PDB file of C-alpha atoms in Angstrom:
ATOM      1  CA  MET A   1     -70.453 -34.269 -45.047  1.00 39.00           C
ATOM      2  CA  LYS A   2     -73.700 -35.558 -46.337  1.00 48.00           C
ATOM      3  CA  ARG A   3     -72.982 -39.933 -46.856  1.00 58.00           C
ATOM      4  CA  ARG A   4     -73.944 -41.474 -50.827  1.00 73.00           C
ATOM      5  CA  THR A   5     -75.450 -44.551 -51.493  1.00 84.00           C
ATOM      6  CA  VAL A   6     -74.357 -47.574 -53.171  1.00 84.00           C
ATOM      7  CA  GLU A   7     -76.302 -46.412 -56.176  1.00 85.00           C
ATOM      8  CA  GLN A   8     -75.423 -42.784 -56.156  1.00 84.00           C
ATOM      9  CA  LEU A   9     -71.287 -43.835 -56.349  1.00 84.00           C
ATOM     10  CA  SER A  10     -72.201 -46.010 -58.426  1.00 84.00           C
ATOM     11  CA  GLU A  11     -73.318 -43.240 -60.893  1.00 84.00           C
ATOM     12  CA  GLN A  12     -70.311 -41.237 -60.285  1.00 82.00           C
ATOM     13  CA  LEU A  13     -67.152 -43.290 -59.764  1.00 81.00           C
ATOM     14  CA  LEU A  14     -67.568 -46.405 -62.231  1.00 84.00           C
ATOM     15  CA  ASN A  15     -69.829 -44.376 -64.381  1.00 83.00           C
ATOM     16  CA  LYS A  16     -72.744 -46.852 -64.698  1.00 85.00           C
ATOM     17  CA  PRO A  17     -75.589 -48.087 -63.418  1.00 88.00           C
ATOM     18  CA  LEU A  18     -75.728 -50.072 -59.674  1.00 84.00           C
ATOM     19  CA  ALA A  19     -77.613 -53.175 -62.317  1.00 86.00           C
ATOM     20  CA  SER A  20     -74.737 -53.724 -64.303  1.00 86.00           C
ATOM     21  CA  LEU A  21     -71.797 -53.958 -61.344  1.00 86.00           C
ATOM     22  CA  SER A  22     -69.367 -56.697 -60.713  1.00 86.00           C
ATOM     23  CA  ARG A  23     -69.714 -58.393 -58.088  1.00 86.00           C
ATOM     24  CA  GLU A  24     -66.326 -57.331 -56.568  1.00 84.00           C
ATOM     25  CA  GLU A  25     -67.530 -53.447 -57.451  1.00 86.00           C
ATOM     26  CA  ARG A  26     -70.339 -54.123 -55.765  1.00 87.00           C
ATOM     27  CA  GLY A  27     -68.738 -55.064 -52.759  1.00 85.00           C
ATOM     28  CA  VAL A  28     -66.804 -52.429 -52.731  1.00 86.00           C
ATOM     29  CA  LEU A  29     -68.513 -49.194 -53.799  1.00 86.00           C
ATOM     30  CA  GLU A  30     -70.724 -51.301 -50.331  1.00 86.00           C
ATOM     31  CA  ALA A  31     -68.618 -51.364 -48.079  1.00 85.00           C
ATOM     32  CA  ILE A  32     -67.198 -47.677 -48.809  1.00 85.00           C
ATOM     33  CA  VAL A  33     -70.840 -46.627 -47.481  1.00 84.00           C
ATOM     34  CA  ALA A  34     -70.261 -49.073 -44.763  1.00 84.00           C
ATOM     35  CA  ARG A  35     -66.208 -46.943 -43.991  1.00 81.00           C
ATOM     36  CA  GLU A  36     -65.522 -51.491 -43.821  1.00 79.00           C
ATOM     37  CA  ILE A  37     -61.462 -52.457 -44.921  1.00 77.00           C
ATOM     38  CA  VAL A  38     -61.967 -54.482 -47.726  1.00 70.00           C
ATOM     39  CA  ALA A  39     -58.045 -55.540 -47.477  1.00 68.00           C
ATOM     40  CA  ASP A  40     -58.245 -58.704 -45.807  1.00 70.00           C
ATOM     41  CA  ASP A  41     -55.295 -61.431 -46.533  1.00 73.00           C
ATOM     42  CA  ALA A  42     -57.228 -63.608 -49.587  1.00 71.00           C
ATOM     43  CA  GLY A  43     -54.363 -66.432 -48.750  1.00 73.00           C
ATOM     44  CA  ASN A  44     -56.647 -66.831 -45.485  1.00 76.00           C
ATOM     45  CA  LEU A  45     -59.612 -66.827 -46.658  1.00 74.00           C
ATOM     46  CA  ALA A  46     -58.564 -69.442 -49.582  1.00 76.00           C
ATOM     47  CA  ASP A  47     -57.637 -71.741 -46.197  1.00 79.00           C
ATOM     48  CA  GLU A  48     -61.499 -70.611 -44.858  1.00 81.00           C
ATOM     49  CA  GLN A  49     -63.386 -71.583 -48.169  1.00 81.00           C
ATOM     50  CA  ALA A  50     -60.566 -74.970 -48.834  1.00 84.00           C
ATOM     51  CA  SER A  51     -62.397 -78.759 -47.742  1.00 88.00           C
ATOM     52  CA  PHE A  52     -60.354 -82.004 -45.093  1.00 91.00           C
ATOM     53  CA  GLY A  53     -59.883 -83.168 -48.398  1.00 89.00           C
ATOM     54  CA  GLU A  54     -57.873 -80.324 -50.579  1.00 88.00           C
ATOM     55  CA  ARG A  55     -55.970 -78.748 -46.726  1.00 89.00           C
ATOM     56  CA  LEU A  56     -55.175 -82.735 -46.907  1.00 90.00           C
ATOM     57  CA  SER A  57     -53.964 -83.032 -50.554  1.00 90.00           C
ATOM     58  CA  ASP A  58     -51.667 -79.449 -49.469  1.00 90.00           C
ATOM     59  CA  ARG A  59     -50.329 -81.164 -46.437  1.00 91.00           C
ATOM     60  CA  VAL A  60     -48.799 -84.539 -49.100  1.00 90.00           C
ATOM     61  CA  ALA A  61     -47.683 -82.379 -51.900  1.00 90.00           C
ATOM     62  CA  ALA A  62     -45.945 -80.117 -49.577  1.00 90.00           C
ATOM     63  CA  VAL A  63     -44.283 -83.593 -47.577  1.00 91.00           C
ATOM     64  CA  GLY A  64     -43.824 -85.703 -50.887  1.00 87.00           C
ATOM     65  CA  GLY A  65     -42.203 -82.326 -52.834  1.00 87.00           C
ATOM     66  CA  SER A  66     -39.494 -81.731 -49.444  1.00 91.00           C
ATOM     67  CA  TRP A  67     -36.466 -82.586 -49.502  1.00 94.00           C
ATOM     68  CA  GLY A  68     -36.925 -84.574 -46.119  1.00 94.00           C
ATOM     69  CA  PHE A  69     -39.172 -86.925 -47.884  1.00 93.00           C
ATOM     70  CA  ILE A  70     -36.688 -87.312 -50.979  1.00 93.00           C
ATOM     71  CA  ILE A  71     -34.265 -88.588 -49.226  1.00 96.00           C
ATOM     72  CA  ALA A  72     -36.012 -90.872 -46.026  1.00 95.00           C
ATOM     73  CA  PHE A  73     -36.983 -92.182 -49.118  1.00 93.00           C
ATOM     74  CA  ALA A  74     -34.342 -93.019 -50.424  1.00 95.00           C
ATOM     75  CA  VAL A  75     -31.962 -93.894 -47.581  1.00 96.00           C
ATOM     76  CA  VAL A  76     -35.904 -96.524 -47.298  1.00 95.00           C
ATOM     77  CA  LEU A  77     -34.854 -97.611 -51.083  1.00 94.00           C
ATOM     78  CA  PHE A  78     -31.244 -98.354 -50.705  1.00 94.00           C
ATOM     79  CA  GLY A  79     -32.181-100.212 -47.448  1.00 94.00           C
ATOM     80  CA  TRP A  80     -35.255-102.140 -49.216  1.00 93.00           C
ATOM     81  CA  MET A  81     -32.630-103.147 -51.398  1.00 93.00           C
ATOM     82  CA  LEU A  82     -29.833-103.239 -49.079  1.00 91.00           C
ATOM     83  CA  LEU A  83     -32.081-106.119 -47.316  1.00 91.00           C
ATOM     84  CA  ASN A  84     -33.199-107.940 -49.641  1.00 90.00           C
ATOM     85  CA  SER A  85     -29.641-108.408 -51.254  1.00 88.00           C
ATOM     86  CA  GLU A  86     -27.317-108.885 -49.164  1.00 84.00           C
ATOM     87  CA  ILE A  87     -28.676-109.415 -45.997  1.00 87.00           C
ATOM     88  CA  LEU A  88     -31.699-111.813 -45.794  1.00 87.00           C
ATOM     89  CA  THR A  89     -30.696-113.540 -48.383  1.00 83.00           C
ATOM     90  CA  ARG A  90     -27.760-114.782 -46.777  1.00 86.00           C
ATOM     91  CA  PHE A  91     -30.363-116.929 -44.316  1.00 87.00           C
ATOM     92  CA  ASN A  92     -32.741-117.484 -47.909  1.00 87.00           C
ATOM     93  CA  ALA A  93     -35.617-114.962 -46.101  1.00 88.00           C
ATOM     94  CA  ALA A  94     -35.810-112.165 -48.418  1.00 87.00           C
ATOM     95  CA  PHE A  95     -39.742-111.776 -50.108  1.00 89.00           C
ATOM     96  CA  ASP A  96     -38.420-109.248 -52.687  1.00 90.00           C
ATOM     97  CA  PRO A  97     -35.437-110.643 -53.881  1.00 88.00           C
ATOM     98  CA  TYR A  98     -33.559-109.105 -57.033  1.00 87.00           C
ATOM     99  CA  PRO A  99     -35.343-107.478 -59.601  1.00 90.00           C
ATOM    100  CA  PHE A 100     -37.172-106.423 -56.396  1.00 92.00           C
ATOM    101  CA  ILE A 101     -40.633-107.009 -58.032  1.00 94.00           C
ATOM    102  CA  PHE A 102     -42.641-106.281 -55.172  1.00 94.00           C
ATOM    103  CA  LEU A 103     -41.060-102.827 -54.896  1.00 94.00           C
ATOM    104  CA  ASN A 104     -41.256-101.824 -58.315  1.00 95.00           C
ATOM    105  CA  LEU A 105     -45.462-102.508 -56.999  1.00 96.00           C
ATOM    106  CA  MET A 106     -44.471-100.478 -54.700  1.00 94.00           C
ATOM    107  CA  LEU A 107     -43.288 -98.001 -55.711  1.00 94.00           C
ATOM    108  CA  SER A 108     -46.233 -97.656 -58.825  1.00 96.00           C
ATOM    109  CA  THR A 109     -48.710 -98.318 -56.403  1.00 96.00           C
ATOM    110  CA  LEU A 110     -47.288 -94.849 -54.209  1.00 92.00           C
ATOM    111  CA  ALA A 111     -46.541 -92.053 -57.643  1.00 92.00           C
ATOM    112  CA  ALA A 112     -50.457 -93.398 -58.856  1.00 95.00           C
ATOM    113  CA  ILE A 113     -51.997 -92.325 -55.330  1.00 93.00           C
ATOM    114  CA  GLN A 114     -48.998 -89.726 -54.961  1.00 91.00           C
ATOM    115  CA  ALA A 115     -50.231 -88.179 -58.437  1.00 92.00           C
ATOM    116  CA  PRO A 116     -53.375 -87.238 -58.645  1.00 93.00           C
ATOM    117  CA  ILE A 117     -53.137 -85.708 -54.802  1.00 92.00           C
ATOM    118  CA  ILE A 118     -50.641 -83.310 -55.942  1.00 91.00           C
ATOM    119  CA  MET A 119     -52.735 -81.649 -59.181  1.00 93.00           C
ATOM    120  CA  MET A 120     -55.284 -81.467 -56.678  1.00 92.00           C
ATOM    121  CA  SER A 121     -53.200 -80.003 -54.873  1.00 92.00           C
ATOM    122  CA  GLN A 122     -52.143 -77.821 -57.183  1.00 92.00           C
ATOM    123  CA  ASN A 123     -55.857 -77.086 -57.877  1.00 90.00           C
ATOM    124  CA  ARG A 124     -55.938 -75.138 -54.897  1.00 88.00           C
ATOM    125  CA  ALA A 125     -53.011 -73.551 -55.879  1.00 89.00           C
ATOM    126  CA  SER A 126     -54.754 -71.988 -59.087  1.00 91.00           C
ATOM    127  CA  ASN A 127     -57.917 -71.427 -56.659  1.00 86.00           C
ATOM    128  CA  LYS A 128     -55.960 -69.339 -54.439  1.00 87.00           C
ATOM    129  CA  ASP A 129     -54.019 -67.973 -56.775  1.00 90.00           C
ATOM    130  CA  ARG A 130     -58.334 -66.705 -57.595  1.00 89.00           C
ATOM    131  CA  ILE A 131     -58.729 -65.671 -55.240  1.00 85.00           C
ATOM    132  CA  ALA A 132     -56.231 -63.219 -54.230  1.00 87.00           C
ATOM    133  CA  ALA A 133     -55.903 -62.183 -57.810  1.00 89.00           C
ATOM    134  CA  ALA A 134     -59.942 -60.903 -57.380  1.00 86.00           C
ATOM    135  CA  HIS A 135     -59.067 -59.683 -53.758  1.00 85.00           C
ATOM    136  CA  ASP A 136     -56.108 -57.111 -55.321  1.00 89.00           C
ATOM    137  CA  TYR A 137     -58.996 -56.191 -57.935  1.00 88.00           C
ATOM    138  CA  GLU A 138     -61.449 -55.414 -55.533  1.00 87.00           C
ATOM    139  CA  VAL A 139     -58.469 -53.232 -53.257  1.00 88.00           C
ATOM    140  CA  ASN A 140     -57.842 -51.868 -56.124  1.00 90.00           C
ATOM    141  CA  LEU A 141     -60.692 -51.095 -57.291  1.00 88.00           C
ATOM    142  CA  ARG A 142     -60.970 -49.237 -54.228  1.00 88.00           C
ATOM    143  CA  ALA A 143     -57.804 -47.993 -53.882  1.00 90.00           C
ATOM    144  CA  GLU A 144     -58.749 -45.804 -57.269  1.00 90.00           C
ATOM    145  CA  ILE A 145     -62.250 -44.690 -56.140  1.00 89.00           C
ATOM    146  CA  ASP A 146     -60.731 -43.280 -52.545  1.00 88.00           C
ATOM    147  CA  ILE A 147     -57.797 -41.569 -55.053  1.00 92.00           C
ATOM    148  CA  ILE A 148     -61.218 -39.920 -57.095  1.00 89.00           C
ATOM    149  CA  ARG A 149     -63.410 -39.392 -53.920  1.00 87.00           C
ATOM    150  CA  LEU A 150     -60.361 -37.034 -52.343  1.00 92.00           C
ATOM    151  CA  HIS A 151     -59.159 -35.007 -55.689  1.00 92.00           C
ATOM    152  CA  GLU A 152     -63.520 -34.284 -55.766  1.00 90.00           C
ATOM    153  CA  LYS A 153     -62.620 -33.460 -51.865  1.00 92.00           C
ATOM    154  CA  ILE A 154     -59.727 -31.195 -53.371  1.00 96.00           C
ATOM    155  CA  ASP A 155     -61.700 -30.072 -55.923  1.00 94.00           C
ATOM    156  CA  LEU A 156     -64.487 -28.527 -54.013  1.00 94.00           C
ATOM    157  CA  LEU A 157     -62.028 -27.236 -51.405  1.00 96.00           C
ATOM    158  CA  MET A 158     -60.139 -25.096 -54.114  1.00 96.00           C
ATOM    159  CA  LEU A 159     -63.493 -24.180 -55.031  1.00 96.00           C
ATOM    160  CA  GLU A 160     -64.617 -22.759 -51.861  1.00 96.00           C
ATOM    161  CA  LYS A 161     -61.099 -20.615 -51.986  1.00 96.00           C
ATOM    162  CA  ILE A 162     -61.334 -19.464 -54.908  1.00 96.00           C
ATOM    163  CA  THR A 163     -65.011 -18.094 -54.292  1.00 96.00           C
ATOM    164  CA  LYS A 164     -63.306 -16.937 -51.191  1.00 96.00           C
ATOM    165  CA  LEU A 165     -60.708 -15.172 -52.554  1.00 95.00           C
ATOM    166  CA  GLU A 166     -62.563 -14.091 -55.532  1.00 96.00           C
ATOM    167  CA  ALA A 167     -65.120 -12.576 -52.495  1.00 95.00           C
ATOM    168  CA  ASP A 168     -62.892 -11.345 -50.655  1.00 94.00           C
ATOM    169  CA  LEU A 169     -61.323  -9.625 -54.361  1.00 94.00           C
ATOM    170  CA  ALA A 170     -64.668  -7.601 -54.366  1.00 93.00           C
ATOM    171  CA  GLU A 171     -64.484  -6.434 -51.206  1.00 93.00           C
ATOM    172  CA  ILE A 172     -61.122  -4.722 -51.562  1.00 93.00           C
ATOM    173  CA  LYS A 173     -62.677  -3.504 -54.674  1.00 92.00           C
ATOM    174  CA  ALA A 174     -65.252  -1.891 -53.611  1.00 91.00           C
ATOM    175  CA  ALA A 175     -62.898  -0.640 -50.568  1.00 90.00           C
ATOM    176  CA  VAL A 176     -60.267   1.476 -53.132  1.00 90.00           C
ATOM    177  CA  LYS A 177     -63.462   2.592 -55.286  1.00 88.00           C
ATOM    178  CA  THR A 178     -64.695   4.122 -51.818  1.00 87.00           C
ATOM    179  CA  ALA A 179     -61.564   5.436 -50.585  1.00 81.00           C
ATOM    180  CA  ASP A 180     -60.469   7.078 -54.381  1.00 71.00           C
TER     181      ASP A 180
END
């Protein structure tokens, strides 16, 4: 069977000239011509494109948004307050007595740093979703094109069978005529 070019597939299957195809459509048609698979893991694709800062923000957001962090943070806060209000006060050595001004400063600083880092991670998650959607489109387009191509093959086989049956029927009619 003759292999078709990207231009031929573009015209025949998508009814578009090659120049008007999107990057995804062209990539799918090129993969079909090259007989390549387009089904890659979109998460892996996004991770491969991530910078060091993006990967770091993902890790910080994963830790900062976990129950382990919340529990450990609560233990540290409770320990800090207990240490500075009960234990060190008895020895007149409390470095941050009530109302814990230094603790408030540290919490504000942590929140000011952690919030943009978490937002960076959310932006990256949004970017991953866009990559996944584009990848899903490519896979779906490839599936649709493959279904169209299968229909064409089945139609061609059915046409060949019908042609053969018609020829056989004509032979049978001719044999019946000569037998009469």
